[in-house]
Short mmCIF file of C-alpha atoms in Angstrom, two decimals:
data_model
loop_
_atom_site.label_atom_id
_atom_site.label_comp_id
_atom_site.label_asym_id
_atom_site.label_seq_id
_atom_site.Cartn_x
_atom_site.Cartn_y
_atom_site.Cartn_z
CA MET A 1 -48.39 -14.48 8.24
CA TYR A 2 -45.46 -16.71 7.25
CA ARG A 3 -44.54 -14.35 4.41
CA ILE A 4 -44.55 -11.33 6.73
CA LYS A 5 -42.34 -13.15 9.21
CA TRP A 6 -40.00 -14.26 6.41
CA TYR A 7 -39.78 -10.67 5.09
CA PHE A 8 -38.79 -9.21 8.46
CA ASN A 9 -36.25 -11.99 9.06
CA VAL A 10 -34.64 -11.20 5.71
CA GLN A 11 -34.56 -7.49 6.52
CA LEU A 12 -32.95 -8.19 9.90
CA ASP A 13 -30.37 -10.42 8.23
CA LEU A 14 -29.58 -7.71 5.67
CA PHE A 15 -29.36 -5.10 8.41
CA GLY A 16 -27.01 -7.36 10.33
CA GLU A 17 -24.81 -7.75 7.26
CA ILE A 18 -24.75 -3.99 6.74
CA ARG A 19 -23.76 -3.42 10.36
CA LYS A 20 -21.11 -6.12 10.08
CA HIS A 21 -19.70 -4.48 6.96
CA ALA A 22 -19.70 -1.08 8.68
CA ARG A 23 -17.76 -2.50 11.60
CA MET A 24 -15.19 -4.00 9.23
CA GLU A 25 -14.56 -0.71 7.42
CA ARG A 26 -11.53 1.13 8.75
CA PRO A 27 -11.34 4.90 8.76
CA VAL A 28 -8.67 6.19 6.38
CA ARG A 29 -7.25 9.59 7.26
CA ILE A 30 -7.27 12.44 4.78
CA MET A 31 -3.96 12.43 2.95
CA LYS A 32 -2.42 14.71 0.37
CA ARG A 33 -2.11 13.08 -3.03
CA SER A 34 -0.14 14.81 -5.79
CA THR A 35 -2.74 13.62 -8.33
CA MET A 36 -5.20 16.08 -6.76
CA ALA A 37 -3.31 18.89 -8.49
CA TYR A 38 -3.79 17.09 -11.81
CA LEU A 39 -7.54 16.77 -11.13
CA GLU A 40 -7.85 20.47 -10.35
CA LYS A 41 -6.16 21.37 -13.65
CA TRP A 42 -8.39 18.87 -15.45
CA LYS A 43 -11.50 20.57 -14.03
CA THR A 44 -10.71 23.91 -15.70
CA ASP A 45 -9.03 22.62 -18.86
CA VAL A 46 -10.92 23.91 -21.93
CA TYR A 47 -9.84 20.77 -23.80
CA ARG A 48 -11.04 18.50 -20.99
CA LYS A 49 -12.46 15.07 -21.82
CA PRO A 50 -14.06 12.45 -19.57
CA LEU A 51 -11.32 11.20 -17.24
CA ILE A 52 -10.31 7.58 -16.75
CA LEU A 53 -8.31 7.09 -13.54
CA LYS A 54 -6.57 3.74 -13.62
CA GLY A 55 -4.94 2.00 -10.68
CA ILE A 56 -4.72 -1.22 -8.72
CA ARG A 57 -7.32 -2.14 -6.13
CA GLN A 58 -7.18 -0.13 -2.87
CA VAL A 59 -4.70 2.42 -4.18
CA GLY A 60 -7.11 5.23 -3.29
CA LYS A 61 -8.96 6.05 -6.53
CA THR A 62 -12.47 6.18 -5.07
CA TRP A 63 -11.43 8.26 -2.07
CA LEU A 64 -9.50 10.68 -4.28
CA LEU A 65 -12.38 11.29 -6.71
CA LYS A 66 -14.92 11.70 -3.90
CA GLU A 67 -12.59 14.10 -2.07
CA PHE A 68 -12.08 16.03 -5.31
CA GLY A 69 -15.84 16.27 -5.76
CA LYS A 70 -16.28 17.43 -2.18
CA ARG A 71 -13.65 20.17 -2.58
CA ARG A 72 -14.39 21.51 -6.05
CA PHE A 73 -18.05 20.78 -6.85
CA GLU A 74 -21.42 21.51 -5.29
CA ASP A 75 -22.43 17.86 -5.64
CA THR A 76 -20.94 14.47 -6.53
CA ALA A 77 -23.10 11.84 -8.23
CA TYR A 78 -21.39 8.53 -7.44
CA PHE A 79 -22.22 5.27 -9.22
CA ASN A 80 -20.46 1.92 -8.64
CA PHE A 81 -20.87 -0.68 -11.41
CA GLU A 82 -19.48 -3.50 -9.29
CA GLU A 83 -21.82 -2.91 -6.35
CA ASN A 84 -24.81 -2.23 -8.63
CA PRO A 85 -24.56 -4.34 -11.83
CA SER A 86 -28.01 -3.14 -12.97
CA LEU A 87 -26.42 0.26 -13.73
CA ASP A 88 -25.30 -1.30 -16.99
CA ASP A 89 -28.93 -1.24 -18.19
CA TYR A 90 -28.91 2.57 -18.31
CA PHE A 91 -26.26 2.47 -21.04
CA LYS A 92 -27.75 -0.22 -23.28
CA GLY A 93 -29.70 0.44 -26.45
CA ASN A 94 -29.84 4.03 -27.66
CA ILE A 95 -26.78 5.72 -26.16
CA ASN A 96 -28.17 9.20 -25.71
CA PRO A 97 -26.26 11.10 -22.99
CA GLY A 98 -29.32 13.17 -22.08
CA ARG A 99 -31.45 10.06 -21.60
CA ILE A 100 -28.71 8.41 -19.53
CA LEU A 101 -28.34 11.48 -17.30
CA ASP A 102 -32.08 11.64 -16.69
CA GLY A 103 -32.02 8.05 -15.42
CA LEU A 104 -28.91 8.59 -13.32
CA ALA A 105 -30.39 11.75 -11.76
CA ILE A 106 -33.42 9.73 -10.60
CA LEU A 107 -31.10 7.15 -9.09
CA HIS A 108 -28.96 9.89 -7.48
CA GLY A 109 -32.02 11.65 -6.11
CA LYS A 110 -30.88 15.06 -7.34
CA LYS A 111 -30.60 16.94 -10.61
CA ILE A 112 -27.23 16.52 -12.29
CA THR A 113 -26.12 19.99 -13.35
CA GLU A 114 -23.34 20.77 -15.80
CA GLY A 115 -20.49 22.63 -14.11
CA ARG A 116 -21.82 21.95 -10.63
CA THR A 117 -22.03 18.16 -10.44
CA LEU A 118 -19.11 15.76 -10.71
CA ILE A 119 -20.20 12.37 -12.03
CA VAL A 120 -18.07 9.49 -10.76
CA PHE A 121 -18.34 6.10 -12.47
CA ASP A 122 -16.53 3.61 -10.21
CA GLU A 123 -15.42 0.13 -11.34
CA ILE A 124 -16.48 1.17 -14.85
CA GLN A 125 -14.60 -1.75 -16.37
CA GLU A 126 -17.62 -3.87 -15.37
CA SER A 127 -19.68 -2.19 -18.12
CA ASN A 128 -18.47 -2.11 -21.71
CA ALA A 129 -21.51 -0.01 -22.63
CA ALA A 130 -20.66 2.63 -20.01
CA LEU A 131 -17.06 2.79 -21.22
CA ASN A 132 -18.25 3.18 -24.78
CA SER A 133 -20.70 5.94 -23.78
CA LEU A 134 -17.85 8.24 -22.74
CA LYS A 135 -17.20 9.23 -26.34
CA TYR A 136 -20.84 10.32 -26.71
CA PHE A 137 -20.67 12.35 -23.52
CA PHE A 138 -17.52 14.03 -24.84
CA GLU A 139 -19.15 14.86 -28.16
CA SER A 140 -22.61 15.87 -26.90
CA MET A 141 -21.97 17.19 -23.38
CA PRO A 142 -18.34 18.38 -23.19
CA GLY A 143 -19.19 20.67 -20.26
CA GLN A 144 -20.22 17.80 -18.00
CA HIS A 145 -17.44 16.64 -15.66
CA ILE A 146 -17.18 12.83 -15.67
CA ALA A 147 -14.41 10.97 -13.84
CA CYS A 148 -14.17 7.18 -14.01
CA ALA A 149 -12.19 4.75 -11.90
CA GLY A 150 -11.62 1.02 -11.78
CA SER A 151 -9.26 -1.42 -10.14
CA LEU A 152 -9.01 -3.52 -13.28
CA LEU A 153 -9.47 -0.87 -15.92
CA GLY A 154 -6.56 -2.21 -17.92
CA ILE A 155 -8.48 -5.46 -18.29
CA GLY A 156 -11.70 -3.68 -19.19
CA LEU A 157 -10.00 -1.45 -21.76
CA SER A 158 -8.43 -4.46 -23.44
CA ARG A 159 -11.84 -5.79 -24.49
CA PRO A 160 -12.76 -5.21 -28.15
CA GLY A 161 -15.09 -2.31 -28.84
CA SER A 162 -15.13 -0.85 -25.35
CA PHE A 163 -12.38 1.78 -25.49
CA PRO A 164 -13.42 5.32 -26.52
CA VAL A 165 -10.27 6.05 -28.54
CA GLY A 166 -9.24 9.70 -28.44
CA LYS A 167 -12.29 10.73 -26.44
CA VAL A 168 -10.94 10.45 -22.88
CA ASN A 169 -8.13 11.73 -20.68
CA MET A 170 -6.22 8.99 -18.88
CA ARG A 171 -4.20 9.00 -15.67
CA THR A 172 -2.73 6.23 -13.53
CA LEU A 173 -2.92 6.54 -9.76
CA ARG A 174 -0.05 4.69 -8.15
CA PRO A 175 0.76 3.98 -4.50
CA MET A 176 1.82 6.96 -2.40
CA ASN A 177 5.45 7.83 -3.05
CA PHE A 178 7.93 8.66 -0.31
CA PHE A 179 7.22 12.41 -0.49
CA GLU A 180 3.48 11.79 -0.01
CA PHE A 181 4.32 9.45 2.87
CA VAL A 182 6.40 12.19 4.55
CA GLU A 183 3.45 14.57 4.21
CA ALA A 184 1.09 11.95 5.66
CA CYS A 185 3.46 11.68 8.65
CA LYS A 186 2.80 15.40 9.29
CA GLU A 187 6.45 16.19 8.64
CA ASP A 188 5.44 19.31 6.76
CA LEU A 189 8.75 21.18 7.08
CA LEU A 190 10.69 18.14 5.93
CA ALA A 191 8.35 17.66 2.96
CA GLU A 192 8.74 21.32 2.07
CA TYR A 193 12.53 20.98 2.25
CA ILE A 194 12.54 17.90 -0.02
CA ALA A 195 10.27 19.57 -2.57
CA GLY A 196 12.36 22.74 -2.52
CA ILE A 197 15.79 21.22 -3.27
CA ASP A 198 16.97 23.08 -6.36
CA SER A 199 20.72 22.58 -6.27
CA LEU A 200 23.25 19.78 -5.82
CA ARG A 201 24.45 20.95 -2.42
CA PRO A 202 24.78 18.21 0.24
CA ILE A 203 21.81 17.78 2.53
CA PRO A 204 22.51 18.69 6.20
CA ALA A 205 23.26 15.60 8.29
CA PRO A 206 20.24 15.85 10.67
CA VAL A 207 17.82 16.21 7.74
CA PHE A 208 19.53 13.38 5.86
CA GLU A 209 19.32 11.03 8.85
CA LYS A 210 15.66 11.88 9.44
CA CYS A 211 14.85 11.07 5.82
CA VAL A 212 16.67 7.71 6.01
CA GLU A 213 14.75 6.72 9.14
CA LEU A 214 11.44 7.59 7.51
CA LEU A 215 12.52 5.71 4.40
CA LYS A 216 13.08 2.57 6.48
CA THR A 217 9.52 2.89 7.76
CA TYR A 218 8.25 3.39 4.22
CA PHE A 219 9.92 0.14 3.13
CA ILE A 220 7.90 -1.60 5.86
CA VAL A 221 4.57 0.15 5.34
CA GLY A 222 4.67 0.83 1.61
CA GLY A 223 2.47 3.34 -0.18
CA MET A 224 -0.98 1.77 -0.12
CA PRO A 225 -3.25 4.27 1.69
CA GLU A 226 -4.95 1.89 4.14
CA PRO A 227 -1.74 0.37 5.56
CA VAL A 228 -0.24 3.87 5.74
CA SER A 229 -3.30 5.12 7.60
CA ALA A 230 -3.25 2.15 10.00
CA TRP A 231 0.44 2.66 10.75
CA LEU A 232 0.13 6.39 11.36
CA ASP A 233 -2.92 5.95 13.60
CA THR A 234 -1.70 3.01 15.68
CA LYS A 235 2.05 2.45 15.06
CA ASP A 236 1.05 -1.24 15.15
CA VAL A 237 3.24 -3.15 12.68
CA GLY A 238 1.17 -6.30 13.16
CA LEU A 239 -2.07 -4.54 12.18
CA THR A 240 -0.35 -2.86 9.24
CA GLU A 241 0.96 -6.16 7.94
CA LYS A 242 -2.44 -7.81 8.43
CA ILE A 243 -4.01 -5.20 6.14
CA GLN A 244 -1.23 -5.68 3.57
CA LYS A 245 -1.92 -9.42 3.55
CA GLU A 246 -5.63 -8.75 3.06
CA ILE A 247 -4.82 -6.58 0.03
CA LEU A 248 -2.65 -9.33 -1.45
CA ALA A 249 -5.41 -11.88 -0.85
CA ALA A 250 -7.91 -9.59 -2.62
CA TYR A 251 -5.63 -9.45 -5.67
CA GLU A 252 -5.51 -13.24 -5.86
CA LEU A 253 -9.29 -13.41 -5.56
CA ASP A 254 -9.48 -11.13 -8.59
CA PHE A 255 -7.67 -13.82 -10.58
CA SER A 256 -10.57 -16.22 -10.11
CA LYS A 257 -13.23 -13.55 -10.57
CA HIS A 258 -11.98 -11.70 -13.63
CA ALA A 259 -9.34 -13.75 -15.49
CA PRO A 260 -10.06 -16.35 -18.19
CA SER A 261 -10.41 -19.72 -16.47
CA VAL A 262 -7.58 -21.21 -18.54
CA ASP A 263 -5.17 -18.56 -17.17
CA ILE A 264 -6.07 -18.74 -13.47
CA PRO A 265 -3.53 -21.48 -12.50
CA LYS A 266 -0.85 -19.71 -14.54
CA LEU A 267 -1.57 -16.38 -12.85
CA HIS A 268 -1.04 -17.90 -9.42
CA LEU A 269 2.22 -19.54 -10.56
CA ILE A 270 3.60 -16.30 -12.03
CA TRP A 271 2.39 -14.18 -9.09
CA ASN A 272 4.12 -16.45 -6.60
CA SER A 273 7.30 -16.60 -8.69
CA ILE A 274 7.96 -12.84 -8.75
CA VAL A 275 9.64 -12.91 -5.34
CA SER A 276 11.93 -15.80 -6.30
CA HIS A 277 12.89 -14.04 -9.54
CA LEU A 278 13.78 -10.85 -7.67
CA SER A 279 15.78 -12.80 -5.08
CA ARG A 280 18.36 -13.84 -7.68
CA GLU A 281 21.41 -11.84 -8.69
CA ASN A 282 20.17 -11.94 -12.29
CA ARG A 283 16.55 -10.84 -11.96
CA LYS A 284 15.65 -11.66 -15.58
CA PHE A 285 12.30 -13.45 -15.77
CA ILE A 286 12.73 -17.09 -16.75
CA TYR A 287 9.63 -19.11 -17.65
CA SER A 288 11.20 -22.41 -16.63
CA ALA A 289 11.55 -21.00 -13.10
CA VAL A 290 7.77 -20.63 -12.95
CA LYS A 291 7.18 -24.24 -13.93
CA LYS A 292 9.58 -26.87 -15.15
CA GLY A 293 9.50 -27.02 -18.93
CA ALA A 294 7.31 -23.91 -19.22
CA ARG A 295 7.56 -21.85 -22.40
CA ALA A 296 6.75 -18.24 -23.23
CA ARG A 297 3.75 -19.03 -25.44
CA GLU A 298 2.17 -20.94 -22.55
CA PHE A 299 2.44 -18.14 -19.95
CA GLU A 300 2.59 -14.91 -21.98
CA SER A 301 -1.17 -14.29 -21.81
CA ALA A 302 -1.08 -14.59 -18.01
CA ILE A 303 1.76 -12.06 -17.72
CA ILE A 304 -0.13 -9.66 -20.00
CA TRP A 305 -3.21 -10.04 -17.75
CA LEU A 306 -1.15 -9.11 -14.67
CA GLU A 307 0.31 -6.13 -16.53
CA ASN A 308 -3.11 -4.90 -17.63
CA ALA A 309 -4.36 -5.30 -14.07
CA GLY A 310 -1.42 -3.19 -12.85
CA LEU A 311 -0.20 -6.00 -10.59
CA ALA A 312 3.05 -6.63 -12.46
CA LEU A 313 5.51 -4.03 -13.78
CA ARG A 314 7.41 -5.47 -16.73
CA ILE A 315 10.76 -3.81 -17.53
CA ASN A 316 12.28 -4.81 -20.87
CA ARG A 317 15.97 -4.94 -21.69
CA ILE A 318 17.39 -2.67 -24.38
CA SER A 319 20.35 -3.55 -26.58
CA LYS A 320 21.59 0.03 -26.71
CA PRO A 321 20.41 3.45 -25.45
CA GLY A 322 18.94 5.03 -28.56
CA LEU A 323 15.78 7.10 -29.13
CA PRO A 324 13.10 5.97 -29.11
CA LEU A 325 14.10 3.46 -26.44
CA ALA A 326 11.23 1.12 -27.36
CA ALA A 327 12.83 0.56 -30.77
CA TYR A 328 15.79 -1.15 -29.04
CA ALA A 329 13.75 -3.23 -26.59
CA ASP A 330 14.08 -7.01 -26.43
CA ALA A 331 10.58 -8.40 -25.84
CA ASN A 332 12.03 -11.73 -24.75
CA ALA A 333 14.24 -10.34 -21.98
CA PHE A 334 12.51 -8.62 -19.09
CA LYS A 335 12.22 -8.28 -15.31
CA VAL A 336 8.97 -8.16 -13.31
CA TYR A 337 8.45 -5.96 -10.25
CA PHE A 338 5.63 -5.37 -7.75
CA PRO A 339 3.43 -2.25 -7.73
CA ASP A 340 4.32 -1.50 -4.09
CA VAL A 341 7.47 -2.08 -2.04
CA GLY A 342 5.53 -2.72 1.18
CA LEU A 343 3.47 -5.45 -0.47
CA LEU A 344 6.65 -6.96 -1.92
CA ARG A 345 8.20 -7.08 1.54
CA VAL A 346 5.17 -8.94 2.90
CA MET A 347 5.11 -11.25 -0.11
CA ALA A 348 8.80 -12.03 0.49
CA ARG A 349 8.08 -12.65 4.21
CA LEU A 350 10.77 -10.24 5.33
CA SER A 351 10.38 -9.43 9.02
CA PRO A 352 9.54 -5.80 9.91
CA LYS A 353 12.22 -6.09 12.62
CA ALA A 354 14.85 -5.62 9.91
CA PHE A 355 14.17 -1.88 9.81
CA ILE A 356 15.83 -1.33 13.19
CA GLN A 357 19.03 -3.15 12.21
CA GLY A 358 21.15 -0.48 10.57
CA ASP A 359 20.86 -0.43 6.78
CA ARG A 360 20.01 -4.12 6.54
CA LEU A 361 16.53 -3.46 5.16
CA PHE A 362 17.95 -1.80 2.03
CA THR A 363 20.43 -4.61 1.31
CA GLU A 364 18.23 -7.55 2.36
CA PHE A 365 16.67 -9.64 -0.40
CA LYS A 366 19.71 -8.81 -2.57
CA GLY A 367 18.62 -5.19 -2.82
CA ALA A 368 15.37 -6.08 -4.62
CA LEU A 369 13.28 -3.93 -2.29
CA THR A 370 15.46 -0.95 -3.12
CA GLU A 371 15.19 -1.54 -6.87
CA ASN A 372 11.42 -1.90 -6.59
CA PHE A 373 11.27 1.31 -4.55
CA VAL A 374 13.26 3.33 -7.10
CA LEU A 375 11.04 2.08 -9.91
CA GLN A 376 7.95 3.08 -7.91
CA GLU A 377 9.35 6.55 -7.32
CA ILE A 378 10.15 7.04 -11.01
CA LEU A 379 6.61 6.02 -11.98
CA SER A 380 4.96 8.09 -9.25
CA LYS A 381 5.50 11.33 -11.17
CA GLY A 382 2.51 10.53 -13.36
CA GLY A 383 4.19 9.29 -16.53
CA GLU A 384 2.55 6.37 -18.31
CA PHE A 385 5.85 5.02 -19.62
CA LEU A 386 7.91 2.25 -18.06
CA PRO A 387 11.71 2.59 -18.09
CA PHE A 388 14.02 -0.08 -19.48
CA TYR A 389 17.18 -1.78 -18.25
CA TRP A 390 20.50 -2.40 -19.99
CA THR A 391 22.98 -5.25 -19.90
CA SER A 392 26.28 -5.87 -21.58
CA LYS A 393 26.27 -9.64 -21.93
CA ALA A 394 27.49 -10.94 -18.56
CA ARG A 395 29.73 -7.99 -17.82
CA ALA A 396 27.44 -5.26 -16.53
CA GLU A 397 23.86 -4.21 -15.87
CA VAL A 398 22.28 -0.80 -15.30
CA GLU A 399 18.95 -1.14 -13.50
CA PHE A 400 16.95 1.59 -15.24
CA ILE A 401 17.30 3.59 -18.44
CA VAL A 402 15.05 6.65 -18.24
CA PRO A 403 14.22 9.21 -20.95
CA VAL A 404 14.43 12.77 -19.61
CA ASP A 405 13.40 15.29 -22.26
CA ASP A 406 15.79 14.57 -25.13
CA ARG A 407 18.33 12.77 -22.91
CA ILE A 408 18.74 9.09 -22.10
CA VAL A 409 19.72 8.85 -18.44
CA PRO A 410 21.15 5.64 -16.94
CA VAL A 411 20.11 5.07 -13.31
CA GLU A 412 22.15 2.67 -11.20
CA VAL A 413 20.58 1.52 -7.93
CA LYS A 414 22.79 0.88 -4.92
CA ALA A 415 21.23 -0.33 -1.70
CA GLY A 416 23.72 1.04 0.83
CA VAL A 417 26.65 3.40 1.30
CA ASN A 418 29.04 1.33 -0.80
CA ALA A 419 28.57 2.91 -4.21
CA ARG A 420 31.38 1.06 -5.96
CA SER A 421 30.24 -0.75 -9.08
CA LYS A 422 31.76 -1.44 -12.45
CA SER A 423 28.41 -1.60 -14.29
CA LEU A 424 27.80 2.13 -14.58
CA GLY A 425 31.46 2.58 -15.49
CA VAL A 426 31.11 0.08 -18.36
CA TYR A 427 28.01 1.88 -19.61
CA ARG A 428 29.67 5.31 -19.40
CA GLN A 429 32.78 4.12 -21.20
CA LYS A 430 30.69 2.57 -23.97
CA TYR A 431 28.09 5.31 -24.52
CA ASN A 432 29.53 8.46 -22.89
CA PRO A 433 26.21 9.79 -21.54
CA GLU A 434 25.84 13.49 -20.81
CA ILE A 435 24.85 12.61 -17.25
CA ALA A 436 24.49 9.40 -15.23
CA ILE A 437 22.67 8.87 -11.94
CA ARG A 438 23.45 6.62 -9.00
CA THR A 439 20.97 6.25 -6.13
CA SER A 440 22.37 5.16 -2.77
CA LEU A 441 22.47 6.07 0.91
CA LEU A 442 25.22 8.61 0.21
CA ASN A 443 24.55 12.33 0.22
CA LEU A 444 23.63 14.42 -2.77
CA LYS A 445 26.68 15.28 -4.86
CA LYS A 446 28.07 15.45 -8.36
CA ASP A 447 31.21 13.52 -9.21
CA GLY A 448 32.17 14.38 -12.77
CA ASP A 449 29.33 13.20 -14.99
CA VAL A 450 27.81 11.03 -12.22
CA LEU A 451 25.12 12.40 -9.92
CA ASN A 452 24.72 10.62 -6.60
CA ILE A 453 21.13 11.01 -5.42
CA PRO A 454 20.00 9.77 -1.99
CA LEU A 455 17.38 7.03 -2.26
CA PHE A 456 14.77 9.19 -0.58
CA LEU A 457 14.97 11.68 -3.48
CA ALA A 458 14.36 9.03 -6.16
CA SER A 459 11.00 10.55 -7.14
CA ARG A 460 12.93 13.62 -8.33
CA ILE A 461 15.34 11.74 -10.58
CA VAL A 462 14.06 13.54 -13.67
CA ASP A 463 14.73 16.94 -12.05
CA PHE A 464 18.41 16.52 -11.31
CA PRO A 465 19.90 16.28 -14.84
CA VAL A 466 18.56 19.81 -15.42
CA MET A 467 20.22 21.03 -12.20
CA ALA A 468 23.49 19.43 -13.27
CA ASN A 469 23.44 21.40 -16.51
CA THR A 470 22.87 24.71 -14.69
CA GLY A 471 26.13 24.21 -12.83
CA GLU A 472 24.41 24.18 -9.44
CA ASN A 473 26.69 22.32 -7.08
CA ALA A 474 28.17 22.43 -3.65
#
């Protein structure tokens, strides 16, 4: 009798926990993500391999893959290695894809059919055996669609023996860029206008002003899907910021859960120092600013962990703009940015009220938010590369050096309407680039070999050098 009573009490407790969890989950609206187009091409690619979708926690990987399965497949077989650690047992021993699929089909409750079923392995970094099995699926069952995701895939892939070299397609999902944010705001005509700009003619004043106002909101909300959804549904800045803080707290919890114990204190020190580094005029990362007397060899492993986790974006300095840029990189001189401008604003404790005070939001924090935003926009186009930055001793600094086809394009970031700066001039005089770009709050225009691109068009930086060469201008 006691055992029966105990059993039902446990079941009631579990049911209560499930209900509690359900109440805590917040509905996230359906949003357009540009990566969906990549997934649709991947589905029909004759050279398709199992897909690994990397990205930081809560950037929208799971939602995107499930939505893709719902739109383009008859069925989606979803398996989460973090929620169900016993899944790892299916991949141990004899790695026979047919045997594995038979077991997964029983767990799924339906037959897994090639061409009709999308298999989603979520948080796959929790299973080295599952990661390793992808090469066998590619070789033995190339027709089976398998898409994998994980919030710490960079960490999982860094483990010896777990990476299926040459047997997978890889893609990084980053926070929503400004264009995706405009679409989420249901500003369809504005989004269509932004996407359709194919010349260097000035943008009409009403359109320009609308974009700047939305950009201010984006600096507050950022590009993480849940805060974006909360803002669009409620227009409650307090709720939006609460969710952003929860995301930041989850990242710090990952330090303790996944990082080597010896690195955990160092990770917290580096993580909390990023804001102070970006608040200085010279944003170069200095180890002694993390901890008095600290040296590179003591903290390098922690920085690499944050990079692999996608939580830190390291931009190295180059000595000169030559191809390949990596050959001229200085590994000892670098800056560290955040993956999302909204999270950086919260981390820096900048009040959301700043967005209603003219252009203050762009210039606050010594323009660091604006720099972080431009970097985000450059990376949002799907490239796996990180740009570099250039300095000329203490004389000048150009924020980003970006390869565009066979060109090396310097990108100077200005936070307001005052575009005067000697740095880009020093660079141009020294290297005579074919084209240079300045982002600011000024309108789109070409001034000699300098293109001024409004901040809200930063995601299209790689498009404009081509336009400049076609002679398209006002």
